[in-house]
Amino acid sequence: MNIAAADWQALWLTLKLAGLTTLLLFIIGVPLAWKLSQWQSRWRHGIEVLITLPLVLPPTVLGFYLLLLFSPNYAPGQWLSQLFDGPLVFSFTGLVFASVIYSLPFMVQPLLAAFNANGQRLTQAAAALGIPPWAALLKVLLPASRAAIVSACALTFAHTLGEFGVVLMIGGAIPGETQVVSIALYQHVEAMEYGAAHRLALMLMGITTVLLLAARWLGHRLAPRGSNNEQAKPVVGVLG
Amino acid sequence: MEITLPLFGTASTTSDSTGLSVTGLVTSLNAATPWQLELPASGVFGLTGPSGSGKSTLLAALAGQRHCRGHITFANTVWQRGRRALATHKRTLSLGFQDSRLFAGQSVADNLALARRYSRRPLPEEECGRLLEAFGIEPLLYQPVELLSGGEAQRVAVLRQLFNNAPLQLFDEPLSAVDRAQVLRRLLPTLRDFWARYPALVIWTSHDFDEIQLLAQRCLWMDSANLSAPLPLPEVAQRLDSHGVGDSCRSRIEARVESLNDGLLTLDLGGISIFADRVAGHYRKGDTAAFLLEAGDISLSVEKPGLSSILNCLQVTLVAKQNLTDGRIRLRLAAADQVFYADISRLSCERLELREGTTYFAQFKAGSLAGL
């Protein structure tokens, strides 16, 4: 297979974006899902809807609002520009920022399902042995939710790999900076370079399939055998 | 005059009580009858009563896992005052749940290690080993908890709580799924022995009155959300009977260990020797052992019987007779300051012409002493 250097670059950029997004979302998603699962307030539903929005909104809608948010014409954009030492529009940092928002439900939903199923019972049991809440999260809840964590990370990674609309709106197609595989593929099709498009599309499909299979296998291995806990089921595709 | 109240959540010396003090505790279940409870800093207390009377709710409220109002103090530390409550993990207690709630995704050993790691009074290594052996958990140590049977999970959950060794230990029907013979012969003597060496205040909730009789001297009774003060066991047995909750009649008897020969344990009951032929083996001379005697296992004679394979023969005084609904007679017998029951047929009672205040001979086999 003859793949151009620019396409390799796009592939590397895509993997870097997906990896970084998954890592950041894991750090954000675990405490967020945990707090949400413990929160009894009616505001919880509002927050859950907000987190789920990127699932149902067309990516261009999200991209449009992010474009406004990043715009140096408004205060948030100015502040973000200062914070990240340059405008976020058409930059890799902006892409990471957007991906974190865009893929948030893919990390939070599987974790929330697992924490809702077992979280309260296990944290109560932990507290009843004198284990403080944060230790209960790290030492009791996370080990009990391993299968869900694998699911959440695999979904987040795979979903970020295929991101298109948001990148198009705020990232553009700067090679080595914001030109991810989906954009490069789109450009190949527009230029009627079907051979190159095939090669990229097949590669992305291969990577995603292997990733999901690996996650499923790992989920099976980590899921406690003989258990009928909701979280224990290997759930790649908990969202459908 | 200025009144100093104990500081919230911190140790204070203004209160005299070092045990558990509960006043005016109200949950959604007992709005009309606030719970009051005074218990010492150590000792084992049973808690029983009909299903749905609120026993689990009481334990959850004590642990701070159920919304309630009132005042709870333990070891001079205020846990709850009015609606202000100390978080569960800051209370020096442990609570075991009916459904075991082992930490999923971890091995039995991990579960136990975690409980010990957060213990405020960690047990010595050799004590942990002794408990592991007594509970028969050693072969299960490296199994994922999901693979355990219901009974095994309950044994691990109780052990996890013992490893935590909290000053106040609350148990909610902890051995309901464990094989009865194993509970009576092995686990209860181990628990009694453990709490004798590592004193704690223990509240043991159970529908199995045998468990309570073998572990506790006194028992709390809860009925329609009414909580009693600690009661003597015979009174609780009567209440269970009147609710149709009690099944067979077993009496608790205490005796001192005299010797152990050829697997036969000799016990001293107020100067009379009695024998038990199934022995857990961890008794030492001078220990006090408690056991249960099934009313149906006891036979009565008017004259001292001759040599017999039945090893135990006690001279007893008939205190009272009571007609049972199934046609049998329940006899209340006294020997060496202890009271126990024997059930015999009406025909036997008539043939022997039993009279209250008269002395008879009660016989029972060495194998019928349960709970040793």
XYZ file of C-alpha atoms in Angstrom:
612
model
C 0.000 0.000 0.000
C 1.406 3.298 -1.033
C 0.491 5.970 1.437
C 1.671 9.543 1.049
C 3.697 11.212 3.813
C 0.891 13.723 4.365
C -1.546 10.883 4.997
C 0.821 9.273 7.511
C 1.015 12.649 9.196
C -2.795 12.876 9.291
C -2.979 9.405 10.779
C -0.418 10.200 13.466
C -2.215 13.450 14.284
C -5.518 11.609 14.550
C -4.087 9.004 16.927
C -2.426 11.742 18.981
C -5.687 13.677 19.195
C -7.701 10.583 20.145
C -5.141 9.477 22.740
C -4.849 12.877 24.373
C -8.617 13.369 24.389
C -9.156 9.959 25.990
C -6.562 10.674 28.661
C -7.994 14.098 29.486
C -11.541 12.801 29.469
C -10.616 9.950 31.793
C -9.219 12.468 34.271
C -12.306 14.674 33.955
C -14.900 11.941 33.439
C -14.226 9.713 36.455
C -14.781 12.348 39.156
C -17.611 13.905 37.149
C -19.511 10.627 36.746
C -18.848 9.785 40.392
C -20.138 13.118 41.678
C -23.170 12.858 39.406
C -23.960 9.329 40.586
C -23.923 10.517 44.201
C -25.772 13.747 43.657
C -29.410 13.663 44.714
C -30.328 17.175 43.503
C -32.853 17.743 40.714
C -30.133 19.755 38.970
C -28.524 16.450 38.225
C -30.906 15.813 35.333
C -30.024 19.175 33.808
C -26.308 18.437 33.996
C -26.826 14.968 32.539
C -28.767 16.425 29.604
C -25.989 18.973 29.054
C -23.383 16.214 28.975
C -25.498 14.145 26.577
C -26.101 17.021 24.153
C -23.005 16.376 21.956
C -24.455 12.900 21.306
C -27.543 14.222 19.576
C -26.525 17.631 18.220
C -25.072 17.818 14.717
C -21.303 18.318 15.174
C -21.533 21.483 13.119
C -23.768 23.076 15.766
C -21.183 22.340 18.416
C -18.421 23.484 16.088
C -20.247 26.727 15.443
C -20.604 27.565 19.123
C -17.012 26.570 19.814
C -15.971 28.869 16.976
C -17.810 31.694 18.737
C -16.269 30.716 22.075
C -12.756 30.691 20.610
C -13.252 33.926 18.677
C -10.838 36.648 19.806
C -13.706 39.143 19.297
C -15.257 38.014 22.578
C -13.934 37.864 26.131
C -13.775 34.046 26.532
C -11.811 33.712 23.316
C -9.396 36.437 24.374
C -8.858 34.794 27.727
C -8.347 31.369 26.140
C -5.888 32.869 23.636
C -3.861 34.289 26.500
C -4.058 31.057 28.441
C -2.882 28.882 25.549
C -0.509 31.455 24.078
C -2.301 31.880 20.753
C -5.777 31.581 19.261
C -7.467 28.214 19.636
C -9.122 28.316 16.229
C -7.173 26.354 13.604
C -4.820 24.926 16.215
C -4.214 21.444 17.625
C -4.930 22.725 21.157
C -8.298 23.996 19.958
C -8.951 20.596 18.436
C -8.186 18.851 21.729
C -10.416 21.323 23.558
C -13.275 20.679 21.113
C -12.793 16.898 21.164
C -12.987 16.827 24.942
C -16.401 18.483 24.802
C -17.516 16.505 21.774
C -16.574 13.084 23.203
C -17.583 13.805 26.805
C -20.773 11.686 26.744
C -18.861 8.680 25.416
C -16.683 8.695 28.526
C -19.245 9.759 31.107
C -22.271 7.668 30.115
C -20.718 4.166 30.532
C -19.051 5.260 33.784
C -22.277 6.764 35.064
C -24.154 3.553 34.238
C -21.602 1.512 36.187
C -21.503 3.909 39.144
C -25.307 4.115 39.259
C -25.591 0.329 39.275
C -23.123 -0.305 42.081
C -21.757 2.987 43.274
C -24.008 3.690 46.193
C -23.957 0.154 47.569
C -20.187 -0.076 47.380
C -19.392 3.395 48.688
C -21.789 2.815 51.583
C -20.064 -0.486 52.335
C -16.669 1.240 52.137
C -17.752 4.107 54.404
C -19.141 1.523 56.846
C -15.571 0.226 57.198
C -14.139 3.688 57.783
C -12.845 4.148 54.227
C -13.037 7.849 53.236
C -14.877 8.822 50.000
C -11.841 9.416 47.766
C -10.207 6.185 48.820
C -13.549 4.460 48.202
C -13.564 5.813 44.640
C -9.987 4.791 43.888
C -9.790 1.512 45.775
C -13.338 0.193 45.655
C -15.404 1.773 42.906
C -12.808 1.919 40.118
C -11.675 -1.712 40.492
C -15.353 -2.737 40.521
C -15.980 -0.745 37.324
C -12.965 -1.909 35.302
C -15.047 -3.294 32.469
C -16.991 -0.049 32.177
C -13.756 1.971 32.199
C -12.364 -0.059 29.301
C -15.634 0.470 27.442
C -15.660 4.186 28.122
C -12.035 4.678 27.021
C -12.472 2.557 23.869
C -15.628 4.412 22.886
C -14.058 7.801 23.520
C -10.936 6.909 21.533
C -12.868 5.398 18.628
C -15.316 8.253 18.526
C -12.574 10.894 18.485
C -10.826 9.013 15.671
C -13.819 9.517 13.432
C -14.467 13.146 14.318
C -15.263 15.277 11.258
C -17.803 18.058 11.670
C -16.249 19.780 14.645
C -12.757 19.617 13.111
C -14.039 21.043 9.894
C -15.681 23.968 11.680
C -12.878 24.977 14.019
C -9.788 23.141 12.852
C -9.692 23.345 9.104
C -7.110 21.242 7.312
C -3.639 22.459 8.219
C -1.287 19.497 7.607
C 0.501 18.461 10.782
C -1.640 20.763 12.899
C -5.340 20.088 12.326
C -5.591 17.837 9.261
C -6.899 14.595 10.754
C -7.685 11.434 8.764
C -11.377 12.190 8.264
C -10.517 15.592 6.783
C -7.706 14.200 4.594
C -10.120 11.539 3.352
C -12.729 14.157 2.522
C -10.116 16.153 0.618
C -9.018 13.057 -1.357
C -12.624 12.396 -2.383
C -13.127 16.025 -3.390
C -9.993 15.795 -5.548
C -11.279 12.448 -6.919
C -8.198 10.606 -5.578
C -10.221 7.487 -4.827
C -7.205 5.215 -4.386
C -5.756 7.360 -1.625
C -9.214 7.758 -0.071
C -9.648 3.954 -0.036
C -6.316 3.421 1.648
C -7.054 5.924 4.419
C -10.632 4.737 4.908
C -9.572 1.087 5.124
C -6.836 1.924 7.561
C -9.187 3.834 9.859
C -11.747 1.062 9.638
C -9.084 -1.519 10.471
C -7.801 0.431 13.451
C -11.292 1.023 14.818
C -12.328 -2.619 14.376
C -9.194 -3.925 16.088
C -9.657 -1.403 18.879
C -13.252 -2.379 19.547
C -12.433 -6.088 19.386
C -9.572 -5.585 21.825
C -11.821 -3.600 24.146
C -14.472 -6.310 24.000
C -11.895 -8.996 24.767
C -10.441 -6.976 27.628
C -13.920 -6.191 28.910
C -14.711 -9.916 28.975
C -11.496 -10.642 30.826
C -12.009 -7.886 33.379
C -15.707 -8.470 33.906
C -16.100 -10.563 37.026
C -17.113 -14.048 35.932
C -20.364 -15.435 37.170
C -21.547 -12.026 38.203
C -24.853 -10.584 37.161
C -23.939 -7.022 37.987
C -25.024 -4.529 35.378
C -21.579 -2.960 35.180
C -19.901 -6.290 34.831
C -21.208 -6.937 31.354
C -18.619 -6.099 28.719
C -20.243 -3.101 27.179
C -18.638 -1.813 24.085
C -21.581 -0.026 22.629
C -23.389 0.781 25.821
C -24.897 3.671 23.939
C -26.396 1.636 21.137
C -24.782 28.966 84.274
C -22.971 28.098 81.113
C -23.509 24.624 79.801
C -20.741 23.085 77.734
C -21.883 20.539 75.236
C -19.541 17.960 73.779
C -17.950 19.252 70.603
C -19.443 17.941 67.415
C -17.414 15.071 66.063
C -14.582 15.457 68.529
C -13.746 13.761 71.765
C -14.972 15.483 74.853
C -14.960 14.694 78.533
C -18.186 16.451 79.470
C -20.277 13.310 79.110
C -19.988 10.397 81.525
C -21.139 7.752 79.095
C -18.333 6.060 77.209
C -20.679 3.689 75.389
C -23.452 4.290 72.916
C -26.097 6.803 73.835
C -29.077 7.379 71.562
C -31.825 9.814 72.468
C -34.879 10.860 70.495
C -33.777 9.222 67.260
C -36.481 9.651 64.636
C -36.508 8.223 61.111
C -39.384 8.157 58.634
C -40.283 4.785 60.163
C -40.715 5.769 63.807
C -42.012 9.327 63.752
C -44.336 8.614 66.708
C -41.913 6.652 68.893
C -38.404 8.095 68.995
C -35.735 5.500 69.756
C -33.760 5.644 72.996
C -30.814 3.392 73.678
C -28.025 3.207 76.238
C -25.362 0.565 75.785
C -21.942 0.132 77.407
C -18.666 0.552 75.504
C -18.276 -3.190 75.070
C -20.419 -6.303 75.060
C -22.476 -8.265 72.576
C -26.162 -7.435 72.262
C -28.690 -9.218 70.091
C -31.341 -7.360 68.124
C -34.385 -9.259 66.967
C -38.093 -8.887 66.289
C -40.594 -9.513 63.496
C -39.621 -8.749 59.893
C -40.189 -5.182 58.808
C -40.098 -3.801 62.340
C -37.217 -1.456 61.532
C -34.068 -3.256 62.695
C -32.053 -2.502 59.543
C -33.291 1.093 59.637
C -31.974 1.479 63.181
C -28.539 0.161 62.178
C -28.439 2.413 59.090
C -29.413 5.417 61.229
C -26.686 4.620 63.787
C -24.181 4.373 60.924
C -25.330 7.674 59.445
C -26.549 6.050 56.263
C -30.190 6.901 56.739
C -31.669 10.315 57.237
C -32.724 10.823 60.854
C -33.040 13.363 63.632
C -31.951 12.977 67.217
C -28.847 12.613 69.276
C -26.215 9.890 68.979
C -23.050 9.793 71.052
C -20.456 7.054 71.106
C -17.333 6.987 73.256
C -17.852 10.640 74.206
C -17.996 11.689 70.568
C -21.142 13.272 69.186
C -22.138 11.548 65.952
C -25.450 13.231 65.434
C -27.173 16.184 66.995
C -30.526 17.258 65.600
C -30.156 17.152 61.848
C -26.380 17.606 61.905
C -24.640 14.318 61.344
C -21.066 13.093 61.178
C -20.190 11.244 57.947
C -20.246 7.454 58.208
C -16.530 6.979 57.590
C -15.710 9.318 60.483
C -17.746 7.275 62.981
C -15.717 4.621 64.759
C -18.009 1.826 63.635
C -18.429 -0.891 61.085
C -21.711 -1.974 59.539
C -22.295 -5.267 57.761
C -25.155 -5.500 55.298
C -27.610 -8.318 54.643
C -26.327 -8.606 51.074
C -22.605 -8.840 52.028
C -21.539 -6.024 49.649
C -18.076 -7.346 49.002
C -15.893 -5.114 46.863
C -16.425 -6.380 43.315
C -13.508 -6.799 40.942
C -11.181 -7.800 43.790
C -10.135 -11.001 45.473
C -11.182 -12.097 48.942
C -7.672 -11.210 50.161
C -7.964 -7.682 48.699
C -11.275 -7.166 50.452
C -9.836 -8.225 53.787
C -6.655 -6.221 53.318
C -8.604 -3.052 52.557
C -10.710 -3.438 55.709
C -7.549 -3.936 57.764
C -5.741 -1.050 56.083
C -8.450 1.398 57.208
C -8.875 -0.143 60.643
C -8.495 2.173 63.615
C -7.387 -0.781 65.740
C -5.613 -3.165 63.335
C -5.431 -6.758 64.482
C -2.074 -8.492 64.862
C -1.040 -10.687 61.930
C -1.398 -13.935 63.885
C -4.941 -13.050 64.947
C -5.903 -12.511 61.296
C -4.447 -15.914 60.459
C -6.385 -17.539 63.276
C -9.654 -15.972 62.085
C -8.996 -16.990 58.469
C -8.587 -20.577 59.554
C -11.593 -20.594 61.872
C -13.823 -19.134 59.165
C -12.521 -21.599 56.575
C -11.583 -18.762 54.218
C -7.969 -19.770 53.485
C -8.801 -21.834 50.360
C -10.906 -18.953 48.994
C -8.330 -16.228 49.625
C -7.293 -15.581 46.029
C -10.696 -16.067 44.423
C -12.550 -13.127 42.891
C -15.443 -12.333 45.205
C -17.918 -12.811 42.337
C -17.198 -16.535 42.365
C -18.224 -17.032 45.998
C -21.489 -18.704 46.959
C -23.953 -16.765 49.108
C -22.766 -18.451 52.279
C -19.087 -17.958 51.455
C -19.697 -14.282 50.669
C -21.388 -13.829 54.040
C -18.508 -15.476 55.868
C -16.025 -13.201 54.066
C -18.168 -10.145 54.858
C -18.237 -10.972 58.591
C -14.506 -11.651 58.528
C -13.889 -8.351 56.733
C -15.709 -6.594 59.549
C -13.668 -8.442 62.181
C -10.458 -7.459 60.362
C -11.659 -3.872 60.594
C -12.121 -4.349 64.361
C -14.124 -1.143 64.927
C -15.070 -0.163 68.492
C -18.775 -0.382 67.511
C -19.697 -3.271 65.225
C -23.176 -3.512 63.725
C -24.235 -6.737 62.003
C -27.429 -7.104 59.980
C -28.412 -10.782 59.667
C -24.839 -11.606 58.735
C -24.978 -15.417 58.642
C -28.471 -16.089 57.270
C -27.135 -17.930 54.185
C -24.434 -19.944 55.959
C -24.933 -23.624 56.750
C -26.523 -23.803 60.234
C -24.306 -26.567 61.564
C -21.204 -24.600 60.559
C -22.567 -21.465 62.239
C -23.339 -23.241 65.498
C -20.266 -25.431 65.731
C -17.614 -23.202 64.329
C -18.419 -19.570 63.647
C -20.328 -18.558 66.768
C -17.765 -20.010 69.215
C -15.040 -18.273 67.174
C -16.882 -14.954 67.353
C -17.511 -15.270 71.075
C -13.891 -16.110 71.628
C -12.765 -13.198 69.417
C -14.843 -10.574 71.219
C -13.678 -11.886 74.567
C -10.113 -11.068 73.504
C -10.858 -7.927 71.456
C -13.772 -6.271 73.238
C -16.116 -4.095 71.222
C -19.718 -3.033 71.415
C -21.508 -5.409 69.063
C -25.122 -5.298 67.917
C -25.983 -8.588 66.239
C -29.265 -8.560 64.323
C -30.743 -11.951 63.538
C -33.990 -13.855 63.124
C -32.164 -16.925 64.371
C -32.500 -16.740 68.119
C -29.922 -19.517 68.545
C -27.293 -17.177 67.152
C -28.252 -14.476 69.596
C -28.411 -16.889 72.554
C -24.915 -18.141 71.813
C -23.375 -14.711 71.327
C -25.206 -12.363 73.641
C -26.350 -12.149 77.246
C -29.023 -9.590 76.493
C -31.068 -8.709 73.473
C -32.853 -5.661 72.109
C -36.370 -6.261 70.858
C -38.004 -4.283 68.084
C -41.659 -4.563 67.230
C -43.552 -2.126 64.963
C -40.659 0.322 65.230
C -40.739 0.178 69.055
C -37.278 -0.447 70.432
C -36.851 -2.015 73.866
C -33.970 -1.564 76.257
C -31.665 -4.637 76.478
C -33.749 -7.572 77.803
C -32.776 -10.908 79.359
C -32.861 -13.705 76.799
C -35.818 -15.710 78.238
C -38.033 -12.645 77.959
C -37.065 -12.177 74.313
C -37.704 -15.883 73.669
C -41.209 -15.438 75.073
C -41.840 -12.438 72.841
C -40.631 -14.379 69.811
C -42.984 -17.222 70.757
C -45.946 -14.908 71.099
C -45.212 -13.552 67.613
C -44.932 -17.052 66.202
C -41.369 -16.242 65.149
C -39.608 -18.704 67.461
C -39.461 -22.238 66.066
C -37.865 -24.848 68.270
C -37.077 -24.196 71.904
C -33.429 -24.204 72.782
C -32.075 -23.102 76.133
C -28.760 -21.422 76.645
C -26.588 -22.925 79.341
C -23.220 -21.775 80.589
C -20.594 -24.027 82.108
C -16.873 -23.969 82.885
C -14.445 -26.065 80.919
C -12.926 -28.767 83.145
C -10.933 -30.950 80.809
C -10.651 -32.313 77.300
C -9.972 -36.048 76.864
C -10.378 -38.231 73.776
C -12.454 -35.564 72.035
C -14.820 -35.458 74.996
C -15.121 -32.063 76.644
C -15.960 -32.133 80.323
C -17.826 -29.120 81.615
C -18.592 -28.128 85.135
C -22.152 -26.959 85.705
C -22.324 -25.833 89.322
C -20.491 -28.883 90.598
C -22.083 -31.353 88.178
C -19.978 -32.701 85.326
C -21.507 -32.779 81.872
C -19.967 -34.026 78.653
C -19.881 -32.811 75.081
C -18.530 -35.036 72.338
C -18.159 -32.495 69.508
C -15.527 -29.994 70.333
C -14.119 -27.058 68.409
C -10.832 -27.603 70.230
C -10.062 -24.027 71.152
C -11.220 -24.246 74.739
C -8.837 -24.085 77.610
C -9.387 -25.242 81.152
C -11.279 -22.604 83.109
C -12.935 -21.018 80.054
C -16.630 -20.352 80.206
C -18.493 -22.133 77.420
C -22.071 -21.484 76.402
C -24.173 -23.997 74.529
C -27.750 -24.674 73.509
C -29.883 -27.540 74.636
C -32.872 -28.484 72.473
C -36.001 -29.005 74.582
C -36.928 -32.088 72.558
C -33.541 -33.728 73.230
C -34.072 -34.008 76.983
C -35.706 -36.968 78.700
C -36.890 -37.044 82.300
C -36.820 -39.859 84.874
C -38.307 -40.048 88.333
C -35.460 -42.162 89.696
C -31.761 -41.936 89.019
C -31.196 -44.000 85.885
C -28.705 -46.857 85.862
C -25.661 -47.034 83.589
C -26.516 -45.793 80.144
C -24.799 -44.707 76.936
C -26.413 -41.323 77.517
C -23.589 -39.556 79.319
C -25.351 -36.568 80.793
C -27.656 -36.865 83.754
C -28.622 -33.830 85.823
C -30.643 -33.612 88.958
C -33.219 -30.930 88.228
C -36.143 -29.243 89.886
C -39.376 -28.887 87.945
C -40.273 -25.205 88.153
C -43.297 -24.968 85.878
C -45.399 -26.894 83.352
C -46.910 -25.356 80.258
C -49.264 -26.979 77.743
C -48.107 -26.611 74.167
C -50.570 -26.337 71.284
C -49.390 -29.609 69.738
C -50.296 -31.666 72.802
C -46.845 -31.775 74.346
C -45.903 -30.305 77.688
C -43.044 -27.833 78.103
C -41.266 -28.227 81.422
C -39.244 -25.465 82.940
C -36.355 -27.039 84.820
C -33.730 -25.576 87.123
C -30.297 -26.960 87.918
C -27.307 -25.195 89.411
C -28.771 -21.696 89.025
C -29.595 -22.259 85.388
C -32.988 -22.633 83.825
C -33.780 -24.687 80.747
C -36.732 -26.269 78.994
C -37.692 -29.845 78.154
C -40.591 -30.854 75.901
C -42.255 -34.202 76.631
C -45.509 -35.836 75.584
C -48.660 -35.465 77.674
C -48.678 -39.260 78.110
C -45.177 -39.221 79.655
C -46.189 -36.386 81.912
C -49.206 -38.329 83.169
C -47.292 -41.608 83.579
C -44.524 -39.905 85.585
C -47.075 -37.855 87.578
C -44.819 -34.813 87.350
C -45.341 -32.170 90.019
C -43.881 -28.703 90.304
C -41.223 -28.276 92.992
C -40.185 -31.937 92.802
C -36.728 -33.205 91.891
C -36.203 -35.388 88.800
C -33.343 -36.558 86.602
C -32.850 -35.021 83.180
C -30.821 -36.944 80.594
C -29.371 -35.786 77.297
C -26.721 -37.113 74.942
C -23.244 -35.633 74.800
C -23.853 -34.938 71.104
C -26.877 -32.740 71.726
C -24.928 -29.763 73.072
C -25.107 -27.304 70.182
C -22.844 -24.321 69.700
C -19.669 -25.519 71.367
